[in-house]
CSV table of C-alpha atoms in Angstrom, one decimal:
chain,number,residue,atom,x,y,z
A,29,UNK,CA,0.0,0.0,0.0
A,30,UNK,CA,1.6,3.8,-1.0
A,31,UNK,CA,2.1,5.5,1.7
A,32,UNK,CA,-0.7,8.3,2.3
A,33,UNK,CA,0.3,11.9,0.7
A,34,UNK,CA,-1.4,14.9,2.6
A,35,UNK,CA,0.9,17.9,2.0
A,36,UNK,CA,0.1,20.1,-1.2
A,37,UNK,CA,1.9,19.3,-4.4
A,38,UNK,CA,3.3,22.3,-6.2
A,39,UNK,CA,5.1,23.3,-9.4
A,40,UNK,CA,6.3,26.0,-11.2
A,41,UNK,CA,4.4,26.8,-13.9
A,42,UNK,CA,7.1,26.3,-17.5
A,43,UNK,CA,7.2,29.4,-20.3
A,44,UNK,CA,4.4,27.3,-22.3
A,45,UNK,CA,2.0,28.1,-19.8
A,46,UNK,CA,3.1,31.4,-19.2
A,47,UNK,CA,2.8,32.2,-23.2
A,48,UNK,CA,-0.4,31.3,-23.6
A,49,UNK,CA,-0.6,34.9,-21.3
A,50,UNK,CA,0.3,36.8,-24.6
A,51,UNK,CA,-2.9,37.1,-26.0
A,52,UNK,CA,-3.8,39.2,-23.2
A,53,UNK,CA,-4.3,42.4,-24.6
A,54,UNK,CA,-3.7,41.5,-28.4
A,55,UNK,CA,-5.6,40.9,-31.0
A,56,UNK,CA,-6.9,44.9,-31.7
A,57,UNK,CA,-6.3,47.8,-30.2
A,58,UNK,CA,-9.5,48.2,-28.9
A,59,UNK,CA,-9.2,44.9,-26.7
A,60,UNK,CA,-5.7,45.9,-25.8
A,61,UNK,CA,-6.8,49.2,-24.7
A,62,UNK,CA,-9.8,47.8,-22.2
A,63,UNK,CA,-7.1,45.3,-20.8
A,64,UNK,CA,-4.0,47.4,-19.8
A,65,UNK,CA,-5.9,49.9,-18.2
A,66,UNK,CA,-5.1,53.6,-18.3
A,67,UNK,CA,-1.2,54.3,-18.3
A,68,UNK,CA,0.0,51.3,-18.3
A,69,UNK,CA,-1.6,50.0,-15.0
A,70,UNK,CA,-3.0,46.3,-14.7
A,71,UNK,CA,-6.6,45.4,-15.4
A,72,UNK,CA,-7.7,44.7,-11.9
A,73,UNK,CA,-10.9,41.7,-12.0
A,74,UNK,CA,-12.2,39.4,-9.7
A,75,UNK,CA,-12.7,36.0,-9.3
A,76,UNK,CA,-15.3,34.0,-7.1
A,77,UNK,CA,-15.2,30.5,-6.0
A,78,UNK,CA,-16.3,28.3,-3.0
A,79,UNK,CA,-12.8,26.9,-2.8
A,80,UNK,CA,-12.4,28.4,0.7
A,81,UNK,CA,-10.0,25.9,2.7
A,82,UNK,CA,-7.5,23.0,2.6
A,83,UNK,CA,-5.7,22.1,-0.4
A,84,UNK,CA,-8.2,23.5,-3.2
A,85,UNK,CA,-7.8,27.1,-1.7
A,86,UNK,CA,-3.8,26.6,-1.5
A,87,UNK,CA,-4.1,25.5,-5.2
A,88,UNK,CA,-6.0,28.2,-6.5
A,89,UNK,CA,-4.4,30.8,-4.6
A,90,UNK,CA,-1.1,30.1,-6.2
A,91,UNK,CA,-2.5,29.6,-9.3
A,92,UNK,CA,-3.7,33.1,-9.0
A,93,UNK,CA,-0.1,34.4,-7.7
A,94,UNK,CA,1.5,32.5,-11.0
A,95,UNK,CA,-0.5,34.2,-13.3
A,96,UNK,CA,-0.5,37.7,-11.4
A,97,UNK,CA,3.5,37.6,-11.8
A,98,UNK,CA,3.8,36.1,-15.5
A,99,UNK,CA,2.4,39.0,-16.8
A,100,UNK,CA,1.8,43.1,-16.7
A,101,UNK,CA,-1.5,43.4,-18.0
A,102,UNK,CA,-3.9,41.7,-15.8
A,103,UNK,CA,-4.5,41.8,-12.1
A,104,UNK,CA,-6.9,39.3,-10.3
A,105,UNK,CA,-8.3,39.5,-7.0
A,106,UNK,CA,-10.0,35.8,-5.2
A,107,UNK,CA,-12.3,36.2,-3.3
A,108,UNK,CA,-14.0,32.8,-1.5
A,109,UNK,CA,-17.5,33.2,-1.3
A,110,UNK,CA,-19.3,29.8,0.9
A,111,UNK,CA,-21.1,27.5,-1.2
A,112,UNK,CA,-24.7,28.0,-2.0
A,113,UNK,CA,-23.8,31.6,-0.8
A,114,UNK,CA,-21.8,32.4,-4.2
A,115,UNK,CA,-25.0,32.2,-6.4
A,116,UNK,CA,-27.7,34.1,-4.4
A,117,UNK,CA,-25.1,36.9,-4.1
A,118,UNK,CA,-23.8,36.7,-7.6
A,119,UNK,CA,-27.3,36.7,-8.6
A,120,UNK,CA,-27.5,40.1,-6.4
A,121,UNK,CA,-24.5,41.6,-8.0
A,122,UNK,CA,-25.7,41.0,-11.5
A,123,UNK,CA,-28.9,43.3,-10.5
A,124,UNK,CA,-27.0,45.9,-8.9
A,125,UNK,CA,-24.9,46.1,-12.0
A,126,UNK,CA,-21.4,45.3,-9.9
A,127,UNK,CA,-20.6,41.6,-10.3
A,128,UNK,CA,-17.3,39.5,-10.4
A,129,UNK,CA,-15.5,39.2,-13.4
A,130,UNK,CA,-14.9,35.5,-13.7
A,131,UNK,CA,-17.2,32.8,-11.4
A,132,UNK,CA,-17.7,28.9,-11.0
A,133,UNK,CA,-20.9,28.0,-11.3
A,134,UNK,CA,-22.8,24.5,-12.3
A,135,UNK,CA,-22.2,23.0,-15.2
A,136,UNK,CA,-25.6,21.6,-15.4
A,137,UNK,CA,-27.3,25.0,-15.7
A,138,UNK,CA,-25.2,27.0,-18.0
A,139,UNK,CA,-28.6,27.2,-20.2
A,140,UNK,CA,-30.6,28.4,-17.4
A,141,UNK,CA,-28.2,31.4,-17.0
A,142,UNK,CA,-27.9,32.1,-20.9
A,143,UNK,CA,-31.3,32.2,-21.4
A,144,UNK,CA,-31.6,34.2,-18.2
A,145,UNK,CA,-29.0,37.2,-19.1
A,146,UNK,CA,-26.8,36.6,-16.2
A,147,UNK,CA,-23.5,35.2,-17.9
A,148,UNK,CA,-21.3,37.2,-21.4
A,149,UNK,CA,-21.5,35.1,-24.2
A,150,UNK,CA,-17.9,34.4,-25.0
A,151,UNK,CA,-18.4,32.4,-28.5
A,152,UNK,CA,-16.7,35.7,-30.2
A,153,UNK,CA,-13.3,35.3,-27.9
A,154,UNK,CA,-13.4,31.7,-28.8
A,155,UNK,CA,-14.0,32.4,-32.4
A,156,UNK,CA,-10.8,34.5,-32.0
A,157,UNK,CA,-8.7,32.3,-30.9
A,158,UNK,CA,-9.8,29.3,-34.0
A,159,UNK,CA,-12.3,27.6,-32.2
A,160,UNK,CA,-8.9,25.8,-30.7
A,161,UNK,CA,-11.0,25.1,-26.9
A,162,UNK,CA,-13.2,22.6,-28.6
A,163,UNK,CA,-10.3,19.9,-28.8
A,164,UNK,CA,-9.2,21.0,-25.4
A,165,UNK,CA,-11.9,20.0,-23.4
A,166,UNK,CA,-13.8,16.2,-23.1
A,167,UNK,CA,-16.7,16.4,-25.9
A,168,UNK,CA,-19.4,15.7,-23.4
A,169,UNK,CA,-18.2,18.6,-21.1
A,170,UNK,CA,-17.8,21.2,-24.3
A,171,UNK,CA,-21.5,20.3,-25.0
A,172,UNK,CA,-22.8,21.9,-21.7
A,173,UNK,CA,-21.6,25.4,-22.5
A,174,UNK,CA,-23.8,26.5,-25.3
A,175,UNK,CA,-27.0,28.0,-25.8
A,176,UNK,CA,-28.0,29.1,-29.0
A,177,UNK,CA,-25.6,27.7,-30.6
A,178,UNK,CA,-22.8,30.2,-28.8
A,179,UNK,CA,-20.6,29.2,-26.0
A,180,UNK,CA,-21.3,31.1,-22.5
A,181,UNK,CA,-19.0,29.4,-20.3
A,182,UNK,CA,-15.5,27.9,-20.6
A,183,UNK,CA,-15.9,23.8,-18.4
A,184,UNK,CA,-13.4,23.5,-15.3
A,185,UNK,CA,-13.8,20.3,-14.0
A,186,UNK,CA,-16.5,17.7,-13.3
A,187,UNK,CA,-16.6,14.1,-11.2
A,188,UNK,CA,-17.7,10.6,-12.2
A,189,UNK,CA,-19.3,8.5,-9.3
A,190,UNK,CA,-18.0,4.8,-8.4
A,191,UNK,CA,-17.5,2.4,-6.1
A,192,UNK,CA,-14.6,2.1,-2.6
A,193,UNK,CA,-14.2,-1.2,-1.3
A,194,UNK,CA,-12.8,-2.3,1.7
A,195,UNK,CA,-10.1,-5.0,0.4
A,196,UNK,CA,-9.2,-6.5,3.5
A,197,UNK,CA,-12.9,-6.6,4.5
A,198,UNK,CA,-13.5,-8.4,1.2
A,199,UNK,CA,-10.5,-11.2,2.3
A,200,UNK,CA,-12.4,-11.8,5.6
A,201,UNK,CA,-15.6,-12.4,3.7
A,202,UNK,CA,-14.1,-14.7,1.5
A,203,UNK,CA,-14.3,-12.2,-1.8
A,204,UNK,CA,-11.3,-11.9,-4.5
A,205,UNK,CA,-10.3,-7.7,-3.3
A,206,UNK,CA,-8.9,-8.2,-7.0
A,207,UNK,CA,-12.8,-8.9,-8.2
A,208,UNK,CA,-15.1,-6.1,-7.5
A,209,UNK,CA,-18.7,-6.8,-8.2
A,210,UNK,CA,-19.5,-6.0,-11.9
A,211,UNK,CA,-23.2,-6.5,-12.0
A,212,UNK,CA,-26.6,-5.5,-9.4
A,213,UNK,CA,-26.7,-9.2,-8.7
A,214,UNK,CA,-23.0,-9.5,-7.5
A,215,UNK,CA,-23.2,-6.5,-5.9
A,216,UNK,CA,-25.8,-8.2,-3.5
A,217,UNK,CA,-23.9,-11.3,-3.4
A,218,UNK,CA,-21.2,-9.1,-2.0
A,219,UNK,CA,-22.9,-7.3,0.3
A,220,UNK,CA,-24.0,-10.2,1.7
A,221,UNK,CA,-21.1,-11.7,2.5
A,222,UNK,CA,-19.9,-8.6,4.1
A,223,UNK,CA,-22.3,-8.1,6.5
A,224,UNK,CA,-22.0,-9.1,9.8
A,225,UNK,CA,-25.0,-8.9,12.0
A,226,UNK,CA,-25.0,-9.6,15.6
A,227,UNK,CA,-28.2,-10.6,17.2
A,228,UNK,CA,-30.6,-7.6,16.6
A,229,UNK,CA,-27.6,-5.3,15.5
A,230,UNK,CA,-25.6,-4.6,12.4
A,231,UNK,CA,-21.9,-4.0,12.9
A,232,UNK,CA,-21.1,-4.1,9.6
A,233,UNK,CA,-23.3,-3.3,6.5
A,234,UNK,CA,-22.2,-4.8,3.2
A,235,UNK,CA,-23.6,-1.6,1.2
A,236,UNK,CA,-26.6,0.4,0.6
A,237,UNK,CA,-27.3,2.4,-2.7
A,238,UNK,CA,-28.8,5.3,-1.4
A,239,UNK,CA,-25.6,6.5,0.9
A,240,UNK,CA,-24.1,9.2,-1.3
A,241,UNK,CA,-26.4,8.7,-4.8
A,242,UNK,CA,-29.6,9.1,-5.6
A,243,UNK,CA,-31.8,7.1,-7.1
A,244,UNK,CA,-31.7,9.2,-10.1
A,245,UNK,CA,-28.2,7.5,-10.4
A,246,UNK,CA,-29.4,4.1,-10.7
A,247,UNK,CA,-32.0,4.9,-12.7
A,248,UNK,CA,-29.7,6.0,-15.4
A,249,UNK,CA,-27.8,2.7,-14.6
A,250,UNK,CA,-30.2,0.9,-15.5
A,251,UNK,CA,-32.1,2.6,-18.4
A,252,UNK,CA,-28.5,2.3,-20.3
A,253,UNK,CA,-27.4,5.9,-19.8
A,254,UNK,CA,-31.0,7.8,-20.2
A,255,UNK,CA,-31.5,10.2,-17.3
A,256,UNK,CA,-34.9,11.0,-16.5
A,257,UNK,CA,-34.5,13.1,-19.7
A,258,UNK,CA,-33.5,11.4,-23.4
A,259,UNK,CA,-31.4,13.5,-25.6
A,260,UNK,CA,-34.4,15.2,-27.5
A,261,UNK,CA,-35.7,16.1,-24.4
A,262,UNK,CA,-38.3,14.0,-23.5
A,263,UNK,CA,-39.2,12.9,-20.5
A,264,UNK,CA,-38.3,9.4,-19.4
A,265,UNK,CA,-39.2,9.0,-15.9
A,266,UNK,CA,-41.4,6.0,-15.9
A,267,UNK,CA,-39.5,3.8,-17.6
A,268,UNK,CA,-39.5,0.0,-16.9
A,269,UNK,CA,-35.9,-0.2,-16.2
A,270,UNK,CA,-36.3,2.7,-13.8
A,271,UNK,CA,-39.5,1.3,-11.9
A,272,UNK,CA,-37.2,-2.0,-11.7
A,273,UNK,CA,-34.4,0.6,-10.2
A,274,UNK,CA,-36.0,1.9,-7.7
A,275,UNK,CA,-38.0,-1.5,-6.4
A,276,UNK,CA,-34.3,-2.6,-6.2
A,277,UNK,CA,-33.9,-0.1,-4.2
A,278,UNK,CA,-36.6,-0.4,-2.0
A,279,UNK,CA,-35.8,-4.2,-1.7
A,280,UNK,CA,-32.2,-2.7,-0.2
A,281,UNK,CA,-34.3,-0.6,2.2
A,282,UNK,CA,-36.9,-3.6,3.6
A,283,UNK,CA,-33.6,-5.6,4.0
A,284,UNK,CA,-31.9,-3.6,6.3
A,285,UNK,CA,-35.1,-1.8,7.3
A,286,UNK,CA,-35.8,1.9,7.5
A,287,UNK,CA,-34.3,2.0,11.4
A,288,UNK,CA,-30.9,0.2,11.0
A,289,UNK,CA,-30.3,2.7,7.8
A,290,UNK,CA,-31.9,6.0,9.8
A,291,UNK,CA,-29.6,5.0,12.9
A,292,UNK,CA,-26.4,4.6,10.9
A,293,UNK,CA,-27.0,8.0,8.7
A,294,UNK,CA,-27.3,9.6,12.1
A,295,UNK,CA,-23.7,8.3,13.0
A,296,UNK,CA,-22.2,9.5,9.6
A,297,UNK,CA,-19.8,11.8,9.1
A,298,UNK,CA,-16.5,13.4,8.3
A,299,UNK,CA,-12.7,12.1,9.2
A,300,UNK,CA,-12.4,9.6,11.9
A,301,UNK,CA,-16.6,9.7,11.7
A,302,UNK,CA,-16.7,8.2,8.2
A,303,UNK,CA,-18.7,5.0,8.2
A,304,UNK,CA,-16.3,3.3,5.3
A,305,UNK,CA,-12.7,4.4,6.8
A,306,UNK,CA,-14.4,2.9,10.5
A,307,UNK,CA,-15.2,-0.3,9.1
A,308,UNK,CA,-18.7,0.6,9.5
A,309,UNK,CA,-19.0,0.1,5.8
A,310,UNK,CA,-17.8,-2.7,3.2
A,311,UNK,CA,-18.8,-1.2,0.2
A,312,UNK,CA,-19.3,2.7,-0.7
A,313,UNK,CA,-20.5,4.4,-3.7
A,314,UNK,CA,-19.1,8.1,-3.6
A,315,UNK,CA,-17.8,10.6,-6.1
A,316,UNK,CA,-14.5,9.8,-7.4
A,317,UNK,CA,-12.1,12.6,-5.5
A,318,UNK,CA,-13.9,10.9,-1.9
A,319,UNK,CA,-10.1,9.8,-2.3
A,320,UNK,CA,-8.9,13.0,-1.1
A,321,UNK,CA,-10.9,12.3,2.1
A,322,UNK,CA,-9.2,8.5,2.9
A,323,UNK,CA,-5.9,10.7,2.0
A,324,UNK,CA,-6.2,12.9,4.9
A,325,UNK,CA,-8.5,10.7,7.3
A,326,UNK,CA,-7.9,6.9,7.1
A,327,UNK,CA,-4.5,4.9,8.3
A,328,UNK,CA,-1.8,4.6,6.2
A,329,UNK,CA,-2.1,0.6,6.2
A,330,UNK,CA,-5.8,1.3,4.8
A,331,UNK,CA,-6.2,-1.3,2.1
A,332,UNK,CA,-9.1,-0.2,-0.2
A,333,UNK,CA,-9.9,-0.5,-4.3
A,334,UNK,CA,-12.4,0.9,-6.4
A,335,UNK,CA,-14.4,0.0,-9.3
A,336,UNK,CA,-17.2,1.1,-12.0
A,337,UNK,CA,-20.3,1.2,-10.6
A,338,UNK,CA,-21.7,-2.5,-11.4
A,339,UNK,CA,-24.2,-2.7,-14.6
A,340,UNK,CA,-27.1,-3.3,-14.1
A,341,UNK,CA,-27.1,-6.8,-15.8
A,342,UNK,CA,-24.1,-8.0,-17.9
A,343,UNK,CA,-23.6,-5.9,-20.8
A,344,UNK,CA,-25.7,-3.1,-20.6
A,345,UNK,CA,-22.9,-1.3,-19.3
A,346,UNK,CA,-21.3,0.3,-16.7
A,347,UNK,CA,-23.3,4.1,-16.7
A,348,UNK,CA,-22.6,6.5,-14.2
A,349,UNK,CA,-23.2,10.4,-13.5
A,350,UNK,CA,-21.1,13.0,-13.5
A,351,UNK,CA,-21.6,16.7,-12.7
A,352,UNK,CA,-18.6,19.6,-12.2
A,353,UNK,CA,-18.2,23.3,-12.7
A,354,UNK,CA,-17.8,25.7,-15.5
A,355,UNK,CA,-16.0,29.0,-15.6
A,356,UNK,CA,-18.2,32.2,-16.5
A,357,UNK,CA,-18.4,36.0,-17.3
A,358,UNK,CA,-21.3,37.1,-15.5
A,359,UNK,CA,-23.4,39.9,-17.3
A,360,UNK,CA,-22.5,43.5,-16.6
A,361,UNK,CA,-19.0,42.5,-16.0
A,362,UNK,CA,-16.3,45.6,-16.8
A,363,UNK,CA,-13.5,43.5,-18.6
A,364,UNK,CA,-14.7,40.6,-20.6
A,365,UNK,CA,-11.9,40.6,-22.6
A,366,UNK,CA,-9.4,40.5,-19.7
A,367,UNK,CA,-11.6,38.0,-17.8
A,368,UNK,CA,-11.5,35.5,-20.9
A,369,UNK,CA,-8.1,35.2,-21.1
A,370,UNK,CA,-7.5,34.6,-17.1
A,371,UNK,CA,-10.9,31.7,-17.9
A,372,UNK,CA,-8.1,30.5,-20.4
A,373,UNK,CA,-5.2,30.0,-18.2
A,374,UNK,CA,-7.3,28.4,-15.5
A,375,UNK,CA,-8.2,25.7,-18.4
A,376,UNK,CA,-4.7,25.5,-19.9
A,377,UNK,CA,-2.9,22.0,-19.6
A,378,UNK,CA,-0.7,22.6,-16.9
A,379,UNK,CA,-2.7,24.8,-14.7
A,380,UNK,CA,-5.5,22.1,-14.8
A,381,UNK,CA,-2.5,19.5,-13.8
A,382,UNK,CA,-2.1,21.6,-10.8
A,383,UNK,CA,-5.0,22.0,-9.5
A,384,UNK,CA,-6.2,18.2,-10.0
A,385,UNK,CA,-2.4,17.2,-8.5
A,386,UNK,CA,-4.2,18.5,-5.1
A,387,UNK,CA,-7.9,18.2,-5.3
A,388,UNK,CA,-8.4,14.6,-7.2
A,389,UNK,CA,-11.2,16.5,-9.2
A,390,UNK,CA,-11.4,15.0,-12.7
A,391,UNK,CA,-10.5,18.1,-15.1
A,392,UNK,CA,-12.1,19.4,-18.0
A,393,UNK,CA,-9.1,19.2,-20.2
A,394,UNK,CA,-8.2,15.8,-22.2
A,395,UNK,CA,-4.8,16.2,-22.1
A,396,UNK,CA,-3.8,17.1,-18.6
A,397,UNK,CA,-6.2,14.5,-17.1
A,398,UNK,CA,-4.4,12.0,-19.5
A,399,UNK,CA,-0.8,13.4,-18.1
A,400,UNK,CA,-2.1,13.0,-14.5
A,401,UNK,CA,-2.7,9.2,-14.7
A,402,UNK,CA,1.2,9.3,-14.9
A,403,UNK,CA,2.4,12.0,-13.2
A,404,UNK,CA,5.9,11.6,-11.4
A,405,UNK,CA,4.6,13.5,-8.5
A,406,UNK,CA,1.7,11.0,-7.6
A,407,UNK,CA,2.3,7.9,-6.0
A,408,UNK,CA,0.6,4.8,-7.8
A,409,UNK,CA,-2.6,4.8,-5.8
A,410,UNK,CA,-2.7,8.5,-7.4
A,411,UNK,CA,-2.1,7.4,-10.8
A,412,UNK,CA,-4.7,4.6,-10.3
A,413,UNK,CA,-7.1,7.3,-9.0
A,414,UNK,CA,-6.9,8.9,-12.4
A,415,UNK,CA,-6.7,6.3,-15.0
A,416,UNK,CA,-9.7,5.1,-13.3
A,417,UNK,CA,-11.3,8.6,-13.8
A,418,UNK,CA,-10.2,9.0,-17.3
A,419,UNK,CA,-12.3,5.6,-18.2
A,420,UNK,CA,-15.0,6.5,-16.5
A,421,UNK,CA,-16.0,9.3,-18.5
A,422,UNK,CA,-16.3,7.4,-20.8
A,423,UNK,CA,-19.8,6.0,-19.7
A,424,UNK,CA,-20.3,8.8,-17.4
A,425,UNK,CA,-23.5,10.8,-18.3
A,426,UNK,CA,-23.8,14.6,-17.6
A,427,UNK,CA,-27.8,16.4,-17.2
A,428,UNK,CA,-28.2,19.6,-18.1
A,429,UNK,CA,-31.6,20.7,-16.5
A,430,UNK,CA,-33.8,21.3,-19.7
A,431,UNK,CA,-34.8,24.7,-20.2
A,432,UNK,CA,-38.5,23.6,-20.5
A,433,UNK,CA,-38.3,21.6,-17.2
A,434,UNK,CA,-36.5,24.7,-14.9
A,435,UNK,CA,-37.9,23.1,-11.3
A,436,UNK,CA,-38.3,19.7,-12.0
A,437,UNK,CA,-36.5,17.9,-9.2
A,438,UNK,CA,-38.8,18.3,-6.3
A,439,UNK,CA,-41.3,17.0,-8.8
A,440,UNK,CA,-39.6,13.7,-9.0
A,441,UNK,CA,-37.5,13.6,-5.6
A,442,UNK,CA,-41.1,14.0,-4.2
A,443,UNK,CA,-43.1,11.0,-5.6
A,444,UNK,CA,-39.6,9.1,-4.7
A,445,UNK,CA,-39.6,10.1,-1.2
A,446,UNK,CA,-43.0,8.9,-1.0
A,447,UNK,CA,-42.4,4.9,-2.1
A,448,UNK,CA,-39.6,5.1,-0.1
A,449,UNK,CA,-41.4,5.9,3.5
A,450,UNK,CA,-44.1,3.0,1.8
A,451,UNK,CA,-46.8,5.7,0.6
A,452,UNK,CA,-46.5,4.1,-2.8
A,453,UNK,CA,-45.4,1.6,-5.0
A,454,UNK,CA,-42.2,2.5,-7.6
A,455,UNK,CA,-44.6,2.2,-10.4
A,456,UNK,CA,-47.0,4.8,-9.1
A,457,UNK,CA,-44.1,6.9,-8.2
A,458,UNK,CA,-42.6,7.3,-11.3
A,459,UNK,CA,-46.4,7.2,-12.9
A,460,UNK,CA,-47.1,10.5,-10.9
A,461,UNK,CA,-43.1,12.0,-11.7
A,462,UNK,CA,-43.8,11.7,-15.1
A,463,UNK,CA,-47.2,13.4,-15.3
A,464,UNK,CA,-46.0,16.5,-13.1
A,465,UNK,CA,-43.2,16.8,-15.0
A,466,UNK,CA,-45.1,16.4,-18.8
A,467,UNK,CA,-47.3,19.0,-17.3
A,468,UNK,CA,-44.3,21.5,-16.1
A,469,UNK,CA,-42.6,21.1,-20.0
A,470,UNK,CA,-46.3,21.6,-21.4
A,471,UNK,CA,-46.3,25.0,-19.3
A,472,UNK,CA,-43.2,26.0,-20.4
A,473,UNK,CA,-42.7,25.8,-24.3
């Protein structure tokens, strides 16, 4: 087992980077006029994120220092707002006329904002520049930014949801830790084997879907890939593989039973509290830079692996979901120009290899996700952290909210949350999701 890495990994940033910083300010006189300011002082712009603490803020806060130094023309300013707090008061700022100049937001509603007039289209900037950002980025990702045809943000990173397993749990059970469970059925098989039950009590539980994904996530699972959208836009809520999802979940819940999973929730939490690292846990499904957490919490003799999330029967492949971040201009911003080309350096190869060297994130760009999986500064748990990543994606489904279907969620999340406490079966669940949401598209086209 590698030996656990906690401190921050940093690098100078080479001239290739640094070059890429040229643009800034060419092009016309008129964009090199609004970026260098008046006499030769620095464009000053800000820059909002939610990376507040630990190693993402170290990251980003050298990143920010790099680019500051590597060039004369452009100034920024970070500024950590808390999450959920950065979008209410970005919303604010738009209104009052005084946002940020650059912001992360959600990939999944870059749309919602387009259509809305809160973010700058950029497709002119990208246009520019040859339409190069297109090969940068994984296709799926690029596909989220546009509206209209033009592109409104630039994609940062994202994530890909799989499976931790406790290795040396799976030895005591009797499993291969070298064979994870590829399909549902396996998966149970597995889980039963690693639970161990002691009179009325549970002190271990094998695994249990709904800790850390939804059961939108299996749904898609199992429906080959289709979220409870197609890609025309339809809604496919009631499906039959997605009734057969969520009964399957419901059979985990009656197993188990509502109390034994209500009493271990109420026991979960971070570090030394996590029910996997404790040995509370066999099996966990979690979002792929959860690594970053068994970094800085669990022992160094820790033995864990991870996996695809099993398909749902063999063959129909291993689909997961992924969201992430984007990069935007909000409207009303003063420098555009200025705050596109800092967008750019946060997206170039080797600043995107920084930041993922520290925060496990899977990033945006192709190429310096495909460096990572062989970085010489990560160990080869690291490198396996990223080559697993890097396949993922590759049945890892992204849902922009539809722009006829704005509030949808609570529509379905509701009529799940009601089979689950045993209002209703998973068929008449999904029946009444699909209606309320028909109904919300019908009022909004």
């Amino acid at each position: 087992m590698a030996k656990r890495r906690t401190k921050w990994l940093s690098f100078t940033l080479t001239a290739g980077a640094a070059l890429l910083l040229a643009a800034c300010g060419g092009g016309n006189e008129e964009a090199s006029d609004n970026n260098a300011g008046t006499d030769g002082e620095k464009v000053s712009i800000e820059f909002w994120s939610f990376w507040g603490s630990g190693l993402r803020r170290d990251a980003i806060e050298e990143i920010i220092e790099d680019f500051n130094t590597s060039q004369d023309e452009i100034e920024v300013e970070y500024v950590y707002q808390p999450w959920g707090d950065i979008w209410t008061k970005s919303l604010a700022s738009i209104a009052a006329g005084d946002p940020p100049d650059v912001i992360v937001q959600d990939i999944n509603s870059v749309q919602q904002r387009a259509e809305a007039e809160q973010s700058t289209n950029i497709q002119e900037y990208i246009e520019q520049d040859g339409n190069e950002m297109e090969s940068t980025f994984y296709p799926h990702l690029w596909e989220t930014v546009f509206y209209e045809d033009n592109a409104y943000a630039l994609p940062f990173n994202t994530d890909t949801q799989v499976l931790f397993y406790n290795k040396d749990a799976f030895e005591e059970a009797g499993l291969d830790p070298e064979a994870p469970p590829a399909t549902w059925e396996e998966l149970e098989e597995y889980a039963r084997a690693l639970d161990v039950k002691a009179g009325n009590s549970w002190e271990r539980i094998g695994f249990y879907p709904l800790w850390n994904l939804g059961a939108d996530v299996w749904a898609l699972n199992a429906d080959n890939g289709v979220s409870w959208f197609d890609e025309e836009g339809n809604v496919k809520i009631n499906t039959p593989k997605k009734v057969e999802a969520l009964e399957w979940v419901l059979e985990w819940q009656d197993y188990y039973g509502p109390e034994t999973i209500n009493s271990y929730e109420a026991e979960f939490g971070n570090g030394v509290a996590d029910p996997f690292i404790s040995g509370l846990v066999g099996i966990r499904a979690q979002n792929i830079n959860y690594y970053t957490n068994l970094l800085e919490n669990a022992p160094e003799d820790f033995n864990f692996g991870v996996a695809p999330l099993p398909e749902y029967e063999e063959g129909s492949g291993n689909w997961s979901w992924g969201g992430g971040f984007v990069l935007e201009i909000p409207k009303g911003a003063e420098n555009p120009e200025a705050s596109y080309e800092f967008m750019k350096y946060l997206t170039s190869t080797e600043v995107q290899e920084k930041f993922g060297l520290n925060s496990f994130d899977i990033m945006a760009n192709q190429e310096a996700n495909t460096n990572l999986i062989e970085h010489p500064d990560l160990d080869e748990e690291g490198q396996m952290i990223y080559e697993m990543a890097d396949r993922n994606l590759e049945s890892t489904v992204i849902t922009p909210v539809p722009l006829t279907a704005p509030d949808f969620s609570p529509l379905v999340n509701e009529q799940i949350d009601g089979a689950m406490l045993g209002n209703q079966s998973a068929q008449e669940a999904l029946n009444a999701a699909q209606a309320s949401v028909e109904n919300l598209v019908e009022q909004n086209q």
